[in-house]
Amino acid sequence: MCYHSSININTKYELSNEGAIKISRQIKIAFIASSGGHLEEIERLKKVEKKYDSFLVTEAGEFSKTNFCRKKYYVSQMNRRQLAFLPKFILLYIKAFCIMLKERPDFIITTGALIAYPFCVIGKLMGVKIVYVESFARVKRPSLTGRLLYDFSDLFIVQWEDMLKLYPKSVLGGGIF
């Protein structure tokens, strides 16, 4: 008798103490990217987005218009040099906590930048697997978010071979474009 033909790769299966397979729920992915180029890069993962239950978190603004993911959450744009950065960053942590608690993703896939950090920290505390894709624009030097999330990530992907020297535990994924 063949059981595997009815197995859906989008569903999490767990083995109970009695040896029976228990179906829990679909795998959920949180895609997180700042607006602009980071968002454009994550949109290249459309095939992954279509395959799984997923949602997008990005910054609100004119560069955040996208048809990537049906479910979207918008957060304020962040800039480390803003005078009100610290209160906005604390609010971002609170919003990230609320979204992560509501959605409970199994994976976070992010291309950065700053808005991704609170989601990855909270996600890691919740047991979420983190996949970080260093920006295509980073050819010779690492990004701040990349440096912060390098040891945090379960899978760290670089797009340029030279970046393997800076992130020795990373995987060369090639260009996302």
PDB file of C-alpha atoms in Angstrom:
ATOM      1  CA  MET A   1       0.000   0.000   0.000  1.00  0.00           C
ATOM      2  CA  CYS A   2       1.380   3.390  -0.972  1.00  0.00           C
ATOM      3  CA  TYR A   3       0.681   6.308   1.336  1.00  0.00           C
ATOM      4  CA  HIS A   4       3.162   8.875   0.066  1.00  0.00           C
ATOM      5  CA  SER A   5       1.140   9.801  -3.019  1.00  0.00           C
ATOM      6  CA  SER A   6      -1.300  11.652  -0.788  1.00  0.00           C
ATOM      7  CA  ILE A   7       1.372  13.531   1.139  1.00  0.00           C
ATOM      8  CA  ASN A   8       1.219  17.267   0.602  1.00  0.00           C
ATOM      9  CA  ILE A   9       4.563  19.063   0.929  1.00  0.00           C
ATOM     10  CA  ASN A  10       2.764  22.138   2.239  1.00  0.00           C
ATOM     11  CA  THR A  11       1.515  20.297   5.302  1.00  0.00           C
ATOM     12  CA  LYS A  12       3.502  19.625   8.460  1.00  0.00           C
ATOM     13  CA  TYR A  13       3.411  16.003   9.557  1.00  0.00           C
ATOM     14  CA  GLU A  14       4.334  14.877  13.032  1.00  0.00           C
ATOM     15  CA  LEU A  15       4.770  11.409  14.461  1.00  0.00           C
ATOM     16  CA  SER A  16       2.784  10.952  17.664  1.00  0.00           C
ATOM     17  CA  ASN A  17       3.892   8.754  20.583  1.00  0.00           C
ATOM     18  CA  GLU A  18       1.574   6.004  19.317  1.00  0.00           C
ATOM     19  CA  GLY A  19       3.308   6.033  15.913  1.00  0.00           C
ATOM     20  CA  ALA A  20       0.435   7.617  14.049  1.00  0.00           C
ATOM     21  CA  ILE A  21       1.015  10.518  11.723  1.00  0.00           C
ATOM     22  CA  LYS A  22      -0.696  13.654  12.860  1.00  0.00           C
ATOM     23  CA  ILE A  23      -1.344  16.404  10.355  1.00  0.00           C
ATOM     24  CA  SER A  24      -0.851  19.751  11.976  1.00  0.00           C
ATOM     25  CA  ARG A  25      -1.163  22.539   9.383  1.00  0.00           C
ATOM     26  CA  GLN A  26       0.325  24.066   6.256  1.00  0.00           C
ATOM     27  CA  ILE A  27       3.850  25.436   6.349  1.00  0.00           C
ATOM     28  CA  LYS A  28       3.740  29.216   6.572  1.00  0.00           C
ATOM     29  CA  ILE A  29       6.429  31.603   5.333  1.00  0.00           C
ATOM     30  CA  ALA A  30       6.921  35.240   6.296  1.00  0.00           C
ATOM     31  CA  PHE A  31       8.619  37.241   3.566  1.00  0.00           C
ATOM     32  CA  ILE A  32      10.172  40.387   5.007  1.00  0.00           C
ATOM     33  CA  ALA A  33      11.809  43.138   2.980  1.00  0.00           C
ATOM     34  CA  SER A  34      12.236  46.868   3.140  1.00  0.00           C
ATOM     35  CA  SER A  35      10.728  48.811   0.263  1.00  0.00           C
ATOM     36  CA  GLY A  36      12.596  49.460  -2.986  1.00  0.00           C
ATOM     37  CA  GLY A  37      15.414  47.122  -4.039  1.00  0.00           C
ATOM     38  CA  HIS A  38      15.012  44.705  -1.115  1.00  0.00           C
ATOM     39  CA  LEU A  39      11.338  44.273  -2.002  1.00  0.00           C
ATOM     40  CA  GLU A  40      12.192  43.871  -5.671  1.00  0.00           C
ATOM     41  CA  GLU A  41      14.613  41.078  -4.785  1.00  0.00           C
ATOM     42  CA  ILE A  42      12.160  39.171  -2.609  1.00  0.00           C
ATOM     43  CA  GLU A  43       9.520  39.438  -5.347  1.00  0.00           C
ATOM     44  CA  ARG A  44      11.824  37.180  -7.405  1.00  0.00           C
ATOM     45  CA  LEU A  45      10.800  34.350  -5.074  1.00  0.00           C
ATOM     46  CA  LYS A  46       7.291  34.297  -6.539  1.00  0.00           C
ATOM     47  CA  LYS A  47       7.431  30.529  -7.139  1.00  0.00           C
ATOM     48  CA  VAL A  48       8.109  29.926  -3.441  1.00  0.00           C
ATOM     49  CA  GLU A  49       5.404  32.382  -2.425  1.00  0.00           C
ATOM     50  CA  LYS A  50       2.828  30.645  -4.631  1.00  0.00           C
ATOM     51  CA  LYS A  51       3.704  27.227  -3.225  1.00  0.00           C
ATOM     52  CA  TYR A  52       3.220  27.983   0.476  1.00  0.00           C
ATOM     53  CA  ASP A  53       0.890  29.802   2.814  1.00  0.00           C
ATOM     54  CA  SER A  54       2.707  33.104   3.077  1.00  0.00           C
ATOM     55  CA  PHE A  55       2.541  36.779   3.913  1.00  0.00           C
ATOM     56  CA  LEU A  56       4.682  39.833   3.269  1.00  0.00           C
ATOM     57  CA  VAL A  57       5.941  42.497   5.650  1.00  0.00           C
ATOM     58  CA  THR A  58       7.331  45.632   4.024  1.00  0.00           C
ATOM     59  CA  GLU A  59       7.551  49.367   4.545  1.00  0.00           C
ATOM     60  CA  ALA A  60       4.664  51.625   3.611  1.00  0.00           C
ATOM     61  CA  GLY A  61       5.475  54.108   0.865  1.00  0.00           C
ATOM     62  CA  GLU A  62       5.545  54.747  -2.834  1.00  0.00           C
ATOM     63  CA  PHE A  63       8.194  52.055  -3.436  1.00  0.00           C
ATOM     64  CA  SER A  64       6.218  49.316  -1.732  1.00  0.00           C
ATOM     65  CA  LYS A  65       3.509  48.682  -4.311  1.00  0.00           C
ATOM     66  CA  THR A  66       3.553  44.978  -5.094  1.00  0.00           C
ATOM     67  CA  ASN A  67       1.321  42.075  -5.989  1.00  0.00           C
ATOM     68  CA  PHE A  68       3.632  39.709  -4.106  1.00  0.00           C
ATOM     69  CA  CYS A  69       1.628  37.790  -1.460  1.00  0.00           C
ATOM     70  CA  ARG A  70      -2.069  38.326  -0.975  1.00  0.00           C
ATOM     71  CA  LYS A  71      -1.656  39.067   2.724  1.00  0.00           C
ATOM     72  CA  LYS A  72       0.510  42.078   3.500  1.00  0.00           C
ATOM     73  CA  TYR A  73       1.559  44.015   6.562  1.00  0.00           C
ATOM     74  CA  TYR A  74       3.009  47.496   6.282  1.00  0.00           C
ATOM     75  CA  VAL A  75       5.337  49.102   8.808  1.00  0.00           C
ATOM     76  CA  SER A  76       6.820  52.600   8.974  1.00  0.00           C
ATOM     77  CA  GLN A  77       9.919  53.341   6.948  1.00  0.00           C
ATOM     78  CA  MET A  78      13.069  53.176   9.054  1.00  0.00           C
ATOM     79  CA  ASN A  79      16.253  55.192   8.847  1.00  0.00           C
ATOM     80  CA  ARG A  80      18.951  54.853  11.503  1.00  0.00           C
ATOM     81  CA  ARG A  81      19.868  58.527  11.110  1.00  0.00           C
ATOM     82  CA  GLN A  82      16.377  59.841  11.926  1.00  0.00           C
ATOM     83  CA  LEU A  83      15.981  61.748  15.176  1.00  0.00           C
ATOM     84  CA  ALA A  84      12.937  59.636  16.097  1.00  0.00           C
ATOM     85  CA  PHE A  85      14.649  56.367  15.209  1.00  0.00           C
ATOM     86  CA  LEU A  86      14.690  54.809  18.691  1.00  0.00           C
ATOM     87  CA  PRO A  87      10.952  55.237  19.471  1.00  0.00           C
ATOM     88  CA  LYS A  88      10.065  54.086  15.926  1.00  0.00           C
ATOM     89  CA  PHE A  89      12.320  51.045  16.318  1.00  0.00           C
ATOM     90  CA  ILE A  90      10.691  50.148  19.647  1.00  0.00           C
ATOM     91  CA  LEU A  91       7.253  50.453  17.995  1.00  0.00           C
ATOM     92  CA  LEU A  92       8.506  48.222  15.181  1.00  0.00           C
ATOM     93  CA  TYR A  93       9.446  45.570  17.763  1.00  0.00           C
ATOM     94  CA  ILE A  94       5.937  45.745  19.232  1.00  0.00           C
ATOM     95  CA  LYS A  95       4.319  45.500  15.794  1.00  0.00           C
ATOM     96  CA  ALA A  96       6.666  42.639  14.849  1.00  0.00           C
ATOM     97  CA  PHE A  97       5.727  40.785  18.023  1.00  0.00           C
ATOM     98  CA  CYS A  98       1.997  41.190  17.293  1.00  0.00           C
ATOM     99  CA  ILE A  99       2.344  40.042  13.674  1.00  0.00           C
ATOM    100  CA  MET A 100       4.534  37.065  14.592  1.00  0.00           C
ATOM    101  CA  LEU A 101       2.147  36.020  17.360  1.00  0.00           C
ATOM    102  CA  LYS A 102      -0.858  36.279  15.027  1.00  0.00           C
ATOM    103  CA  GLU A 103       0.700  34.560  11.989  1.00  0.00           C
ATOM    104  CA  ARG A 104       3.104  32.073  13.627  1.00  0.00           C
ATOM    105  CA  PRO A 105       5.206  31.371  10.528  1.00  0.00           C
ATOM    106  CA  ASP A 106       7.506  28.350  10.262  1.00  0.00           C
ATOM    107  CA  PHE A 107      10.082  30.236   8.186  1.00  0.00           C
ATOM    108  CA  ILE A 108      11.188  33.817   7.672  1.00  0.00           C
ATOM    109  CA  ILE A 109      12.775  34.605   4.339  1.00  0.00           C
ATOM    110  CA  THR A 110      14.259  38.071   4.191  1.00  0.00           C
ATOM    111  CA  THR A 111      16.388  40.205   1.923  1.00  0.00           C
ATOM    112  CA  GLY A 112      16.771  42.857   4.640  1.00  0.00           C
ATOM    113  CA  ALA A 113      17.107  45.573   5.529  1.00  0.00           C
ATOM    114  CA  LEU A 114      16.527  47.154   8.915  1.00  0.00           C
ATOM    115  CA  ILE A 115      12.839  46.220   9.362  1.00  0.00           C
ATOM    116  CA  ALA A 116      13.779  42.535   9.139  1.00  0.00           C
ATOM    117  CA  TYR A 117      15.910  42.550  12.273  1.00  0.00           C
ATOM    118  CA  PRO A 118      13.115  42.703  14.926  1.00  0.00           C
ATOM    119  CA  PHE A 119      11.099  40.052  13.080  1.00  0.00           C
ATOM    120  CA  CYS A 120      14.123  37.738  12.940  1.00  0.00           C
ATOM    121  CA  VAL A 121      14.954  38.241  16.634  1.00  0.00           C
ATOM    122  CA  ILE A 122      11.372  37.554  17.711  1.00  0.00           C
ATOM    123  CA  GLY A 123      11.067  34.723  15.197  1.00  0.00           C
ATOM    124  CA  LYS A 124      14.215  33.059  16.493  1.00  0.00           C
ATOM    125  CA  LEU A 125      12.849  33.205  20.047  1.00  0.00           C
ATOM    126  CA  MET A 126       9.675  31.516  18.734  1.00  0.00           C
ATOM    127  CA  GLY A 127      11.642  28.745  17.007  1.00  0.00           C
ATOM    128  CA  VAL A 128      11.105  30.055  13.475  1.00  0.00           C
ATOM    129  CA  LYS A 129      13.757  29.098  10.899  1.00  0.00           C
ATOM    130  CA  ILE A 130      15.481  32.146   9.418  1.00  0.00           C
ATOM    131  CA  VAL A 131      16.657  32.351   5.806  1.00  0.00           C
ATOM    132  CA  TYR A 132      18.602  35.509   5.030  1.00  0.00           C
ATOM    133  CA  VAL A 133      19.502  36.494   1.464  1.00  0.00           C
ATOM    134  CA  GLU A 134      22.261  39.118   1.372  1.00  0.00           C
ATOM    135  CA  SER A 135      21.448  41.899  -1.070  1.00  0.00           C
ATOM    136  CA  PHE A 136      22.502  41.619  -4.695  1.00  0.00           C
ATOM    137  CA  ALA A 137      24.024  45.085  -4.278  1.00  0.00           C
ATOM    138  CA  ARG A 138      26.493  43.707  -1.714  1.00  0.00           C
ATOM    139  CA  VAL A 139      29.393  42.581  -3.879  1.00  0.00           C
ATOM    140  CA  LYS A 140      32.445  43.304  -1.694  1.00  0.00           C
ATOM    141  CA  ARG A 141      31.172  44.546   1.667  1.00  0.00           C
ATOM    142  CA  PRO A 142      28.544  43.082   3.999  1.00  0.00           C
ATOM    143  CA  SER A 143      25.394  44.961   4.917  1.00  0.00           C
ATOM    144  CA  LEU A 144      24.692  45.940   8.527  1.00  0.00           C
ATOM    145  CA  THR A 145      21.618  43.701   8.617  1.00  0.00           C
ATOM    146  CA  GLY A 146      23.631  40.847   7.141  1.00  0.00           C
ATOM    147  CA  ARG A 147      26.292  41.222   9.833  1.00  0.00           C
ATOM    148  CA  LEU A 148      23.628  41.335  12.561  1.00  0.00           C
ATOM    149  CA  LEU A 149      21.741  38.297  11.282  1.00  0.00           C
ATOM    150  CA  TYR A 150      24.651  36.146  10.107  1.00  0.00           C
ATOM    151  CA  ASP A 151      24.923  34.083  13.310  1.00  0.00           C
ATOM    152  CA  PHE A 152      21.150  34.192  13.756  1.00  0.00           C
ATOM    153  CA  SER A 153      20.218  32.678  10.417  1.00  0.00           C
ATOM    154  CA  ASP A 154      19.619  28.989   9.830  1.00  0.00           C
ATOM    155  CA  LEU A 155      20.518  29.521   6.186  1.00  0.00           C
ATOM    156  CA  PHE A 156      22.533  32.510   4.992  1.00  0.00           C
ATOM    157  CA  ILE A 157      22.649  32.971   1.215  1.00  0.00           C
ATOM    158  CA  VAL A 158      25.027  35.266  -0.664  1.00  0.00           C
ATOM    159  CA  GLN A 159      24.688  36.206  -4.299  1.00  0.00           C
ATOM    160  CA  TRP A 160      28.352  36.848  -5.094  1.00  0.00           C
ATOM    161  CA  GLU A 161      31.270  34.421  -4.693  1.00  0.00           C
ATOM    162  CA  ASP A 162      33.480  37.105  -3.083  1.00  0.00           C
ATOM    163  CA  MET A 163      31.014  37.347  -0.205  1.00  0.00           C
ATOM    164  CA  LEU A 164      31.797  33.739   0.816  1.00  0.00           C
ATOM    165  CA  LYS A 165      35.082  35.045   2.282  1.00  0.00           C
ATOM    166  CA  LEU A 166      33.179  37.458   4.536  1.00  0.00           C
ATOM    167  CA  TYR A 167      30.488  34.944   5.460  1.00  0.00           C
ATOM    168  CA  PRO A 168      32.274  31.548   5.552  1.00  0.00           C
ATOM    169  CA  LYS A 169      29.192  29.626   6.735  1.00  0.00           C
ATOM    170  CA  SER A 170      27.047  31.044   3.938  1.00  0.00           C
ATOM    171  CA  VAL A 171      25.831  29.363   0.762  1.00  0.00           C
ATOM    172  CA  LEU A 172      26.366  30.795  -2.706  1.00  0.00           C
ATOM    173  CA  GLY A 173      22.915  31.108  -4.207  1.00  0.00           C
ATOM    174  CA  GLY A 174      23.863  33.091  -7.277  1.00  0.00           C
ATOM    175  CA  GLY A 175      22.037  36.162  -8.487  1.00  0.00           C
ATOM    176  CA  ILE A 176      18.390  36.390  -7.557  1.00  0.00           C
ATOM    177  CA  PHE A 177      17.726  38.533 -10.663  1.00  0.00           C
TER     178      PHE A 177
END
